mmCIF file of N, CA and C in Angstrom:
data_model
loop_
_atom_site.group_PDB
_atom_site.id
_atom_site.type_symbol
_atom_site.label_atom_id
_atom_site.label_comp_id
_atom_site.label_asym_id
_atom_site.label_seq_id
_atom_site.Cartn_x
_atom_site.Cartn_y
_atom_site.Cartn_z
ATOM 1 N N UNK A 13 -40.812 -68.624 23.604
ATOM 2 C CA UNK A 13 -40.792 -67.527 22.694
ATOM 3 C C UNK A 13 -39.984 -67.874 21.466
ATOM 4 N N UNK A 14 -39.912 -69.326 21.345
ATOM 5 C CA UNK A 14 -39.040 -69.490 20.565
ATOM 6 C C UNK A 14 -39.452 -69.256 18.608
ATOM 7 N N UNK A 15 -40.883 -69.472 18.928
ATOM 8 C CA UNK A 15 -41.826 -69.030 17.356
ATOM 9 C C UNK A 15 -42.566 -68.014 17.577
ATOM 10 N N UNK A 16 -42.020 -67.169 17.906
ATOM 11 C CA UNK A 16 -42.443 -65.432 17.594
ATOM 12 C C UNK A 16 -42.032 -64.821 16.807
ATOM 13 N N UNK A 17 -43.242 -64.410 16.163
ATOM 14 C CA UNK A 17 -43.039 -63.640 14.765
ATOM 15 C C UNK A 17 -44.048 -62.624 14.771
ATOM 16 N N UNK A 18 -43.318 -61.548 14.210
ATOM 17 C CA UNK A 18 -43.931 -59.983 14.648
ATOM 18 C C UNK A 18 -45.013 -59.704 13.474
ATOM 19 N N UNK A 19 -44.966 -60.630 12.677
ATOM 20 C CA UNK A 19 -45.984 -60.253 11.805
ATOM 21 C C UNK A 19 -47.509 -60.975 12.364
ATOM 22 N N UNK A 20 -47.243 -61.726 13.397
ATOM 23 C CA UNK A 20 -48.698 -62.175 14.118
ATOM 24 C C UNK A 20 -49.068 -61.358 15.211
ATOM 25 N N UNK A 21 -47.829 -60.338 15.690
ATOM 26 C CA UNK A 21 -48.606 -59.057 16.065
ATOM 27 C C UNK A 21 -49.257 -58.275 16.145
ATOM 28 N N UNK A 22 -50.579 -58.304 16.586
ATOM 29 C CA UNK A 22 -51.338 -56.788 15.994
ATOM 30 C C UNK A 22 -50.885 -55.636 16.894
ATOM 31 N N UNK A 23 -50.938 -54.558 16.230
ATOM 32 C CA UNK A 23 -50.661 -53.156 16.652
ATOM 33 C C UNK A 23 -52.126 -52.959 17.201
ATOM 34 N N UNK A 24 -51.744 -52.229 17.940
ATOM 35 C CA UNK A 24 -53.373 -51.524 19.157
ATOM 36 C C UNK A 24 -53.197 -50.028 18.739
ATOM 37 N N UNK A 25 -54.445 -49.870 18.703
ATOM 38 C CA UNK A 25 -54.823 -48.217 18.300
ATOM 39 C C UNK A 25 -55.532 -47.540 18.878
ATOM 40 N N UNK A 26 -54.957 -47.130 20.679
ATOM 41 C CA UNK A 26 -55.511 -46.343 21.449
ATOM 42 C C UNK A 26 -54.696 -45.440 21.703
ATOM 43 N N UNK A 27 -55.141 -44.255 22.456
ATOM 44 C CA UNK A 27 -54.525 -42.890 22.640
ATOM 45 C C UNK A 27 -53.124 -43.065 23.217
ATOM 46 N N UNK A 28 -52.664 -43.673 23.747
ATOM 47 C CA UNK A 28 -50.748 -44.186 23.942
ATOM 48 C C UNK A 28 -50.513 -44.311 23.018
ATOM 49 N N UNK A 29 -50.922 -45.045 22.243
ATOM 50 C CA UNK A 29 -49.984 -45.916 20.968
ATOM 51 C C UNK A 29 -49.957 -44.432 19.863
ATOM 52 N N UNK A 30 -50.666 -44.053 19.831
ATOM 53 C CA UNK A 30 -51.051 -42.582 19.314
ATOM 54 C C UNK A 30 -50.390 -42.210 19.624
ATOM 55 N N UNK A 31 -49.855 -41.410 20.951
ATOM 56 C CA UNK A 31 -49.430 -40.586 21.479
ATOM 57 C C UNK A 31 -48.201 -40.661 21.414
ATOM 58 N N UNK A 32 -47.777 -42.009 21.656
ATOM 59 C CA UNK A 32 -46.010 -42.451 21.566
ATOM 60 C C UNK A 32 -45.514 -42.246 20.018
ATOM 61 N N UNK A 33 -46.234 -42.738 19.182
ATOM 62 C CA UNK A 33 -46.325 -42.377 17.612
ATOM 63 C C UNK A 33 -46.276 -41.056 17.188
ATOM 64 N N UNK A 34 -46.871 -40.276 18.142
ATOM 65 C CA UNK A 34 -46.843 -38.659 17.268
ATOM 66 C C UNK A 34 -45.366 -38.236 18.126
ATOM 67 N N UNK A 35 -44.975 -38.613 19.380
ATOM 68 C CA UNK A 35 -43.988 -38.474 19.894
ATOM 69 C C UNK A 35 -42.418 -38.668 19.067
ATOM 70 N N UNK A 36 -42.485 -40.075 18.680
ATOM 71 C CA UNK A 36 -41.567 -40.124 17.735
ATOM 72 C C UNK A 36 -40.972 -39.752 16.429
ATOM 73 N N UNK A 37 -42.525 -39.351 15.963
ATOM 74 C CA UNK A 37 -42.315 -38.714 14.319
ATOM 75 C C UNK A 37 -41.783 -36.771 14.860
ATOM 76 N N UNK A 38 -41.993 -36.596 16.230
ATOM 77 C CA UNK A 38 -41.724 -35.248 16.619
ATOM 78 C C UNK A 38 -40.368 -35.001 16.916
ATOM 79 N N UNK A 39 -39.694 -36.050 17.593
ATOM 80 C CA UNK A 39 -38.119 -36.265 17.927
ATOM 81 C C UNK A 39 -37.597 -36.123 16.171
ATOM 82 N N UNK A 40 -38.671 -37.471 15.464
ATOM 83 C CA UNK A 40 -37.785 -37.516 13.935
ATOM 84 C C UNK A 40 -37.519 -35.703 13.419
ATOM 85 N N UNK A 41 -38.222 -35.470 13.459
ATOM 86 C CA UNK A 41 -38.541 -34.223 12.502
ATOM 87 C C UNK A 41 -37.616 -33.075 13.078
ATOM 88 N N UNK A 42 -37.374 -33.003 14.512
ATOM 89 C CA UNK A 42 -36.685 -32.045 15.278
ATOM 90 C C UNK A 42 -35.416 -32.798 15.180
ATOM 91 N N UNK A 43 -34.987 -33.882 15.231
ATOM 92 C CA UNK A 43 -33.534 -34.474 14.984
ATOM 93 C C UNK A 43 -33.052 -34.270 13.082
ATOM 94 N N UNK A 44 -34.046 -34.137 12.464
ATOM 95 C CA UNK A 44 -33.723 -33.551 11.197
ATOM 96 C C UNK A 44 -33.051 -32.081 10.728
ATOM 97 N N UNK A 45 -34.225 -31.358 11.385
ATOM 98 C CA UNK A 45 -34.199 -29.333 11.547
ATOM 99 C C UNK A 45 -32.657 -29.696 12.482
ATOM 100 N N UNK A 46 -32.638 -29.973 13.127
ATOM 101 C CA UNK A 46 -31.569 -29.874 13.870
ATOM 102 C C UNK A 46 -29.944 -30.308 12.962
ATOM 103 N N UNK A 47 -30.005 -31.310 12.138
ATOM 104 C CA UNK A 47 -28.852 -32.199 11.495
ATOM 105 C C UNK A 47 -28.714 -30.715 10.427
ATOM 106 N N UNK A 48 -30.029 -30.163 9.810
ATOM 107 C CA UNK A 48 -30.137 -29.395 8.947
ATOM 108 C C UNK A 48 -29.620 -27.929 8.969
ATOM 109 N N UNK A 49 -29.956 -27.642 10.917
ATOM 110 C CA UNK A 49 -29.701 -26.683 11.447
ATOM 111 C C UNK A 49 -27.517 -26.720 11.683
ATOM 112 N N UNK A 50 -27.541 -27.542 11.767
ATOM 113 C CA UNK A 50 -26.036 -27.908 12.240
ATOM 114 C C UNK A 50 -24.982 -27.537 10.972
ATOM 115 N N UNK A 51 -25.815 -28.357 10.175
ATOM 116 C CA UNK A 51 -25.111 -28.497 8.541
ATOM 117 C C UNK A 51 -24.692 -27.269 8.333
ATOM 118 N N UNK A 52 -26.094 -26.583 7.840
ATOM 119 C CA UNK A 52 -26.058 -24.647 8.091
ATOM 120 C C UNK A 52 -24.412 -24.039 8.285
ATOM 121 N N UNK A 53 -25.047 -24.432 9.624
ATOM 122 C CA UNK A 53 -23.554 -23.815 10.805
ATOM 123 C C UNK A 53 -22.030 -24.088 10.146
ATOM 124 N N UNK A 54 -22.358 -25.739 9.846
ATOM 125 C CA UNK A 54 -21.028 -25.326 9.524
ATOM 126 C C UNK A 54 -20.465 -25.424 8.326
ATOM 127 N N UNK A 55 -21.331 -25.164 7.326
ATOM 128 C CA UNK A 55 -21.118 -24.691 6.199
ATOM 129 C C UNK A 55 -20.849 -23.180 6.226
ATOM 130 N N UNK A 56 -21.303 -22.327 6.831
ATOM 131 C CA UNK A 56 -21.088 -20.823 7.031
ATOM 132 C C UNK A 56 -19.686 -20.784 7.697
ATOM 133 N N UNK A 57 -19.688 -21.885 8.861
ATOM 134 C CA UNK A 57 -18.375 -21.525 9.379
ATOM 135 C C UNK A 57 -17.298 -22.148 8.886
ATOM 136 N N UNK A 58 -17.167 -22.938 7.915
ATOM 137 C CA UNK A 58 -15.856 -23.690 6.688
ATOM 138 C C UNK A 58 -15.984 -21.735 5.695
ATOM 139 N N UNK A 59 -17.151 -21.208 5.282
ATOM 140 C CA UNK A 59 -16.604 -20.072 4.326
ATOM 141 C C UNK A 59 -15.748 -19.086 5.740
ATOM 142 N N UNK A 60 -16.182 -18.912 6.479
ATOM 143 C CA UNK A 60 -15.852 -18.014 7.248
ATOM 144 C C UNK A 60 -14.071 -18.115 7.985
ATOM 145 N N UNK A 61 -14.001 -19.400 7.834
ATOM 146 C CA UNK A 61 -12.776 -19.895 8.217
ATOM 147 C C UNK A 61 -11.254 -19.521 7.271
ATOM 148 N N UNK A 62 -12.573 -19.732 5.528
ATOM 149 C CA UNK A 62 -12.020 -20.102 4.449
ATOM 150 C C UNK A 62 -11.193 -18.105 4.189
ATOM 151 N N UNK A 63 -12.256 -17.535 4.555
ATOM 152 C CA UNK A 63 -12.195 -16.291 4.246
ATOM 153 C C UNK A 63 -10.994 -15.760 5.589
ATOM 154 N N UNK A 64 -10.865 -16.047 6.592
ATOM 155 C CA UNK A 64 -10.209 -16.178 7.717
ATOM 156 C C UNK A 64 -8.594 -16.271 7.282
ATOM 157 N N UNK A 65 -8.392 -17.284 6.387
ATOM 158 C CA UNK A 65 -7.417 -18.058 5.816
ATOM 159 C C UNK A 65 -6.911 -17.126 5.080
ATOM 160 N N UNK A 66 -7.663 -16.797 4.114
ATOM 161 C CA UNK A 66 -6.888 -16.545 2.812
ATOM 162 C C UNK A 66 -6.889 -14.889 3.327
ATOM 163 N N UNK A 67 -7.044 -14.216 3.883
ATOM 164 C CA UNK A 67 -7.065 -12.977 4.679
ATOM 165 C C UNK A 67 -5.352 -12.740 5.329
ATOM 166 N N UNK A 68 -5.636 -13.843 6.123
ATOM 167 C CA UNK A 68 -3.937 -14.524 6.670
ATOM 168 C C UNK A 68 -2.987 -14.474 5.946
ATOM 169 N N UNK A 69 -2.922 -15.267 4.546
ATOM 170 C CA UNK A 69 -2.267 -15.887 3.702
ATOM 171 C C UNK A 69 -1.257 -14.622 2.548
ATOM 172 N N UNK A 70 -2.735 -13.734 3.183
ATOM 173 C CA UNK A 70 -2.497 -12.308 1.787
ATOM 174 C C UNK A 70 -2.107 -11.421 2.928
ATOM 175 N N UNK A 71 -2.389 -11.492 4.005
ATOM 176 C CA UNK A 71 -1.440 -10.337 4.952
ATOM 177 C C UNK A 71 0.255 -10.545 5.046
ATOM 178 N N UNK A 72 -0.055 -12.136 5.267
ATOM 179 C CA UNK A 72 1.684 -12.452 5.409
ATOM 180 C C UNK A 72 2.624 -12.460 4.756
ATOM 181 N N UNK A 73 1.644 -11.816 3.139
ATOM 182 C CA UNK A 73 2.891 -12.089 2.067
ATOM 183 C C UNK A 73 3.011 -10.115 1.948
ATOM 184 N N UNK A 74 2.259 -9.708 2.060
ATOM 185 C CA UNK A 74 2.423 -8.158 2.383
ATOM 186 C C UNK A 74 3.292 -8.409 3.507
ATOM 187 N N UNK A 75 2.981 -8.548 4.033
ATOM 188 C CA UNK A 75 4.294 -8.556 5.663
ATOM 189 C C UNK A 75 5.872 -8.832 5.026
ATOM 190 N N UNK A 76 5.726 -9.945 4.299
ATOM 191 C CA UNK A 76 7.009 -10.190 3.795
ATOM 192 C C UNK A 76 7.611 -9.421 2.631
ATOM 193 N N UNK A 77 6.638 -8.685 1.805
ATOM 194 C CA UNK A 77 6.688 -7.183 0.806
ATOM 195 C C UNK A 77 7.589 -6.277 1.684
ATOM 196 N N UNK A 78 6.840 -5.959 3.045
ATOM 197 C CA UNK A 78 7.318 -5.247 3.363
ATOM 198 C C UNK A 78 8.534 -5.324 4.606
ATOM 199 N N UNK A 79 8.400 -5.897 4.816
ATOM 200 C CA UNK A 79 10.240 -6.395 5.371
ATOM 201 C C UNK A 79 11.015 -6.170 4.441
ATOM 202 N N UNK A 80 10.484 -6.756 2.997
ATOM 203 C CA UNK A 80 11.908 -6.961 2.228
ATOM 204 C C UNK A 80 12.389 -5.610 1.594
ATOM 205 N N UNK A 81 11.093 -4.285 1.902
ATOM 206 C CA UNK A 81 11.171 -2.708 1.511
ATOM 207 C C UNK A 81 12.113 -2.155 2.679
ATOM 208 N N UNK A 82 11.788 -2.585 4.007
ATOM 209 C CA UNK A 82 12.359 -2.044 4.638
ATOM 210 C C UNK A 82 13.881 -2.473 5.276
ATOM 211 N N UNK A 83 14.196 -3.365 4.662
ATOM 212 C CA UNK A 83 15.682 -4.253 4.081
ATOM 213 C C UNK A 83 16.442 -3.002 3.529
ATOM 214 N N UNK A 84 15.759 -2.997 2.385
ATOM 215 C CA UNK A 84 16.441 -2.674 1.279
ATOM 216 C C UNK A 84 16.211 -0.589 1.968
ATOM 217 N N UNK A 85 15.526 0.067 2.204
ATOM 218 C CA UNK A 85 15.587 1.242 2.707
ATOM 219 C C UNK A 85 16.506 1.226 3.811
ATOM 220 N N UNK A 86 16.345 0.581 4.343
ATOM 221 C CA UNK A 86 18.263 0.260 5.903
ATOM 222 C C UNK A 86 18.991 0.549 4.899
ATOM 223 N N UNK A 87 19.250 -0.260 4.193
ATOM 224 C CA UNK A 87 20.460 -0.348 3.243
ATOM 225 C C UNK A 87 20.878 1.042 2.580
ATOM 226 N N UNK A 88 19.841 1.541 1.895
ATOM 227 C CA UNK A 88 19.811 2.406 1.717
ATOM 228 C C UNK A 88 19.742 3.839 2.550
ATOM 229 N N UNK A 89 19.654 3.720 3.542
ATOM 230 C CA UNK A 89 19.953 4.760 4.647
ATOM 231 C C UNK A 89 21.519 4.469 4.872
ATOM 232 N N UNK A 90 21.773 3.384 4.872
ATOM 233 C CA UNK A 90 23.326 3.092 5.317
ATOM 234 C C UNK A 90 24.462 4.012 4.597
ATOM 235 N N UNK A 91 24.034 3.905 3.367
ATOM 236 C CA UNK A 91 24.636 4.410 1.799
ATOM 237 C C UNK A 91 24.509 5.845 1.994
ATOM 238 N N UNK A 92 23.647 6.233 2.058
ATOM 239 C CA UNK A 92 23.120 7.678 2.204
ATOM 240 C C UNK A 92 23.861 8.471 3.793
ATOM 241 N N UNK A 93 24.046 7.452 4.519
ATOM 242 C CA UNK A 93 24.709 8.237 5.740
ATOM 243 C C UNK A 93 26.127 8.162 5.124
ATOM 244 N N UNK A 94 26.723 7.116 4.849
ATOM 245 C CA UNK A 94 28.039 6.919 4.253
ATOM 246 C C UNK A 94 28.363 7.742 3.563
ATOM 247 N N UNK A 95 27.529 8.263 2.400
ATOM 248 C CA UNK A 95 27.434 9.207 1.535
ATOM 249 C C UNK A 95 27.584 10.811 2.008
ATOM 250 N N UNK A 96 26.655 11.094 3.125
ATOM 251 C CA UNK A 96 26.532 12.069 3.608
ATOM 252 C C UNK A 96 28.086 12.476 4.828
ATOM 253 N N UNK A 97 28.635 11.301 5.126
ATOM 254 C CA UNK A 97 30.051 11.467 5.896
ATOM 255 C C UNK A 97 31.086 11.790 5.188
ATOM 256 N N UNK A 98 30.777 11.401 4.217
ATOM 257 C CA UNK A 98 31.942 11.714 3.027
ATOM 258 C C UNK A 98 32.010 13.145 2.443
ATOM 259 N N UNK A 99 30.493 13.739 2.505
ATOM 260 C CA UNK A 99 30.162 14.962 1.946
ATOM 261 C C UNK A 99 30.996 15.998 3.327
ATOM 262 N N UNK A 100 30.572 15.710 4.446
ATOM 263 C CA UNK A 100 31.340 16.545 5.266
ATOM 264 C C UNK A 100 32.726 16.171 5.377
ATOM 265 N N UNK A 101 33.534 15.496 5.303
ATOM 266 C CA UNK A 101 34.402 15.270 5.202
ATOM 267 C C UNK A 101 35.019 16.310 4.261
ATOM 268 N N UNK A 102 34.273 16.040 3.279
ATOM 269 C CA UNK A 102 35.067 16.924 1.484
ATOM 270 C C UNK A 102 34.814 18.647 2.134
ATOM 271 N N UNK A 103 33.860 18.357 2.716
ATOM 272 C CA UNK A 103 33.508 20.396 3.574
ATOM 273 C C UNK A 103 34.267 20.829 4.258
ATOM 274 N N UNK A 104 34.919 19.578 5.001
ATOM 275 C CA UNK A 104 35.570 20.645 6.047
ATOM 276 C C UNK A 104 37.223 20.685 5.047
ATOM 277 N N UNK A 105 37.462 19.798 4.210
ATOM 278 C CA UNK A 105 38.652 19.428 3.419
ATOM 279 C C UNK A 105 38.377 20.865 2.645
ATOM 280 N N UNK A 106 37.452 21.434 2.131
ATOM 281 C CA UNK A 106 37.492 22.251 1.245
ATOM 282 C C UNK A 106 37.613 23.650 1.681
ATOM 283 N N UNK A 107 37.758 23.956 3.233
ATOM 284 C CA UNK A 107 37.552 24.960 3.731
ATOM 285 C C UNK A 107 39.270 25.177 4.090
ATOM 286 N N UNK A 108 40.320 24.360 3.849
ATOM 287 C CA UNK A 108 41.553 24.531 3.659
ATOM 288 C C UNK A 108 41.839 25.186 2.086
ATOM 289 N N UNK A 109 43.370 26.054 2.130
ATOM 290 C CA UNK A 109 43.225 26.547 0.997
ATOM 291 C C UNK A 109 44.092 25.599 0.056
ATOM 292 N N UNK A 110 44.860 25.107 0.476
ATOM 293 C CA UNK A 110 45.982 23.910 -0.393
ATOM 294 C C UNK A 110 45.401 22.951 -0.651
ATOM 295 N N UNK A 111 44.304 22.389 -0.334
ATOM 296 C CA UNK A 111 43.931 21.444 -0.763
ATOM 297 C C UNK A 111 42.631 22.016 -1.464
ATOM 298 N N UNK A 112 42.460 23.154 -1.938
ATOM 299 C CA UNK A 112 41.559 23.751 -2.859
ATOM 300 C C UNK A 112 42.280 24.133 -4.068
ATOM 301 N N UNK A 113 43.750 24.352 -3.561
ATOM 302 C CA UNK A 113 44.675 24.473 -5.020
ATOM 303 C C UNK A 113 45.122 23.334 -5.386
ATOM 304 N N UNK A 114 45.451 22.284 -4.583
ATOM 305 C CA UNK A 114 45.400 21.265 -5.072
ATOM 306 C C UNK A 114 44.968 20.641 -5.919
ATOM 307 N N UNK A 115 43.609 20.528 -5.460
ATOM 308 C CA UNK A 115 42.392 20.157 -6.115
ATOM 309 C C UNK A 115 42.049 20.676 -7.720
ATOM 310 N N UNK A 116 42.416 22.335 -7.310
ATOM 311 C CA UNK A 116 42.008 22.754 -8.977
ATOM 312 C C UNK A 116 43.196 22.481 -9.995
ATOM 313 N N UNK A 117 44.596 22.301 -9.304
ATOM 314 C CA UNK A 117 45.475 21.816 -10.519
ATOM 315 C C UNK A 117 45.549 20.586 -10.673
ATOM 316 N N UNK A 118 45.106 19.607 -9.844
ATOM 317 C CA UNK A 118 44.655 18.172 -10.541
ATOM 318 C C UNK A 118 43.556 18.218 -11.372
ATOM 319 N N UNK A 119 41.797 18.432 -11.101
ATOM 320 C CA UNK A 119 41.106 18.590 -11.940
ATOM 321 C C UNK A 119 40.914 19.346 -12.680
ATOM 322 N N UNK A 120 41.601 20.653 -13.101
ATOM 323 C CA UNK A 120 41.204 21.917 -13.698
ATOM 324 C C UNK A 120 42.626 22.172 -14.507
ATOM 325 N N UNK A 121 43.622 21.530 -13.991
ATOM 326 C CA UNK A 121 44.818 21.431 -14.471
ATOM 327 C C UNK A 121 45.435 23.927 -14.399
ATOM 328 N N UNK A 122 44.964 23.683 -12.960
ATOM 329 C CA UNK A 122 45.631 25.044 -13.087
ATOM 330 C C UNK A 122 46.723 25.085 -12.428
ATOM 331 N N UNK A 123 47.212 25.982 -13.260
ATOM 332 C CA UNK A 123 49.123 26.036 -12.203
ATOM 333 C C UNK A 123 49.391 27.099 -11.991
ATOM 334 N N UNK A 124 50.824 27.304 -11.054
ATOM 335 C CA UNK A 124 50.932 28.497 -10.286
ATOM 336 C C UNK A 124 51.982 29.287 -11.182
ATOM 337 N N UNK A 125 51.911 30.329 -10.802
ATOM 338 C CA UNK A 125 52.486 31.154 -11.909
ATOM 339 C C UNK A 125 54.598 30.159 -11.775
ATOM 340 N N UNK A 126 54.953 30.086 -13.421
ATOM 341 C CA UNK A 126 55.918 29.798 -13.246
ATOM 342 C C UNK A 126 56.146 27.957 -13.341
ATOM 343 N N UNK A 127 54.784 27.906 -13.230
ATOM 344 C CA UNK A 127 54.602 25.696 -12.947
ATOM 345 C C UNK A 127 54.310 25.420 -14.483
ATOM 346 N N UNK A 128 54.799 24.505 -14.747
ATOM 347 C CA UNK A 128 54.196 23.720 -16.226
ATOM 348 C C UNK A 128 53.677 22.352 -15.444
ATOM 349 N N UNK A 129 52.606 22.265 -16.080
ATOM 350 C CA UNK A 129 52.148 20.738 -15.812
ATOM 351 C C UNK A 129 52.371 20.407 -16.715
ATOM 352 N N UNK A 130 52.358 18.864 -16.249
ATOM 353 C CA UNK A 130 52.300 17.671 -17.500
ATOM 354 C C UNK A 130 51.298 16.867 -17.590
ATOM 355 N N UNK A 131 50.868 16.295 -18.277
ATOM 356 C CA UNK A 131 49.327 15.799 -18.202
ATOM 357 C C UNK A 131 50.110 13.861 -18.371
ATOM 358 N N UNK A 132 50.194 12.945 -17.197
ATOM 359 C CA UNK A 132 50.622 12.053 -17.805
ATOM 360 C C UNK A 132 49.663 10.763 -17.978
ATOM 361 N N UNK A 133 49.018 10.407 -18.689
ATOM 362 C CA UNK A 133 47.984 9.266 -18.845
ATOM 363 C C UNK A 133 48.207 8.271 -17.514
ATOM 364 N N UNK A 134 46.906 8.261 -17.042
ATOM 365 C CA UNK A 134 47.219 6.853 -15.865
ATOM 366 C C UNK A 134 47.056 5.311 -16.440
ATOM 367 N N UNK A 135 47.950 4.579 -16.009
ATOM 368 C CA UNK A 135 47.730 3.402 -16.111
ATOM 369 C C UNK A 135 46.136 2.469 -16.335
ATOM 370 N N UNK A 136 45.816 1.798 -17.712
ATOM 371 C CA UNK A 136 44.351 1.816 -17.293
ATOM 372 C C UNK A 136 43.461 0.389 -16.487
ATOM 373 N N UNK A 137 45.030 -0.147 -15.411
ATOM 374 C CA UNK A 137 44.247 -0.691 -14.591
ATOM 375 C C UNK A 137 43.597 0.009 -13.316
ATOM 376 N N UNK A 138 44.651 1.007 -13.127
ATOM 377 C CA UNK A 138 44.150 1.913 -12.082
ATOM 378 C C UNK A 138 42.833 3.164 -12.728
ATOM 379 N N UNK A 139 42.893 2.996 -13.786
ATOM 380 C CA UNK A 139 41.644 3.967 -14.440
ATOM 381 C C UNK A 139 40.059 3.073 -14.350
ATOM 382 N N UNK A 140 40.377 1.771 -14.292
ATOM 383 C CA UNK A 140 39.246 0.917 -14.275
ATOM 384 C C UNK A 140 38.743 0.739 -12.673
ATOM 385 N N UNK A 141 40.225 0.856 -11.800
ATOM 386 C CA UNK A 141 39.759 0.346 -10.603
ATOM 387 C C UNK A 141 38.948 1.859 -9.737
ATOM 388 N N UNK A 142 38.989 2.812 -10.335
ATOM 389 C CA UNK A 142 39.038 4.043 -9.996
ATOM 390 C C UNK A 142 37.084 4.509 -10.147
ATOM 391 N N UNK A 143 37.182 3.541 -11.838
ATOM 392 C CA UNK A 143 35.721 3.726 -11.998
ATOM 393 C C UNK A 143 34.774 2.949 -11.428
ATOM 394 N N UNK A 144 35.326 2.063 -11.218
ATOM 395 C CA UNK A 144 34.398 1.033 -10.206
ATOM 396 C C UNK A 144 34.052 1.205 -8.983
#
């Protein structure tokens, strides 16, 4: 077999050779639809993934929006209770009567019959630390 050459082959043209022939161009054609069919797939499923993703990407940064709202509302509840302890505090302070006269001859500068106040300027490091 050492000078065999396929071009001194003849091909035979009976119903096998036929048959095996239409066989193969049938595999070709269905191994195509199929590569074609596949492709399809996963081209739909790269958008679907893609859309998957960026769905993710935009939830988690809302997620992190809102952590950083509800940070800052703690905080702000904190302030507001702090705030609100202080308010009862000054309620039940105000339901004494000396420290309601107190109160009005420091801010209102009223005095008791017979009292002179003096009005004496405060120091204005303690006026700064006061406003802060």
């Amino acid at each position: 077999m050492r000078g065999f050459n396929k071009e001194k082959v003849a091909s035979l043209k009976n119903a096998f050779v036929l048959s095996e022939e239409r066989k193969s161009m049938f595999k070709m054609k269905h191994k195509r639809k199929l590569m074609r069919r596949l492709a399809a797939f996963g081209i739909v499923a790269l958008i679907v993934l893609g859309t998957l993703l960026s769905t993710l990407v935009s939830q988690t940064g809302n997620l992190n929006e809102k952590k950083q709202e509800l940070a800052e509302a703690k905080q702000s509840l904190a302030e507001l209770k702090q705030q609100q302890k202080e308010s009862e505090e000054e309620l039940v302070r105000l339901q004494d009567d000396e420290y309601i006269a107190k109160l009005a001859r420091k801010e209102y500068f009223y005095s008791e019959d017979g009292e002179i106040l003096f009005n004496i300027p405060e120091d204005e490091e303690k006026v700064n630390d006061t406003e802060q």
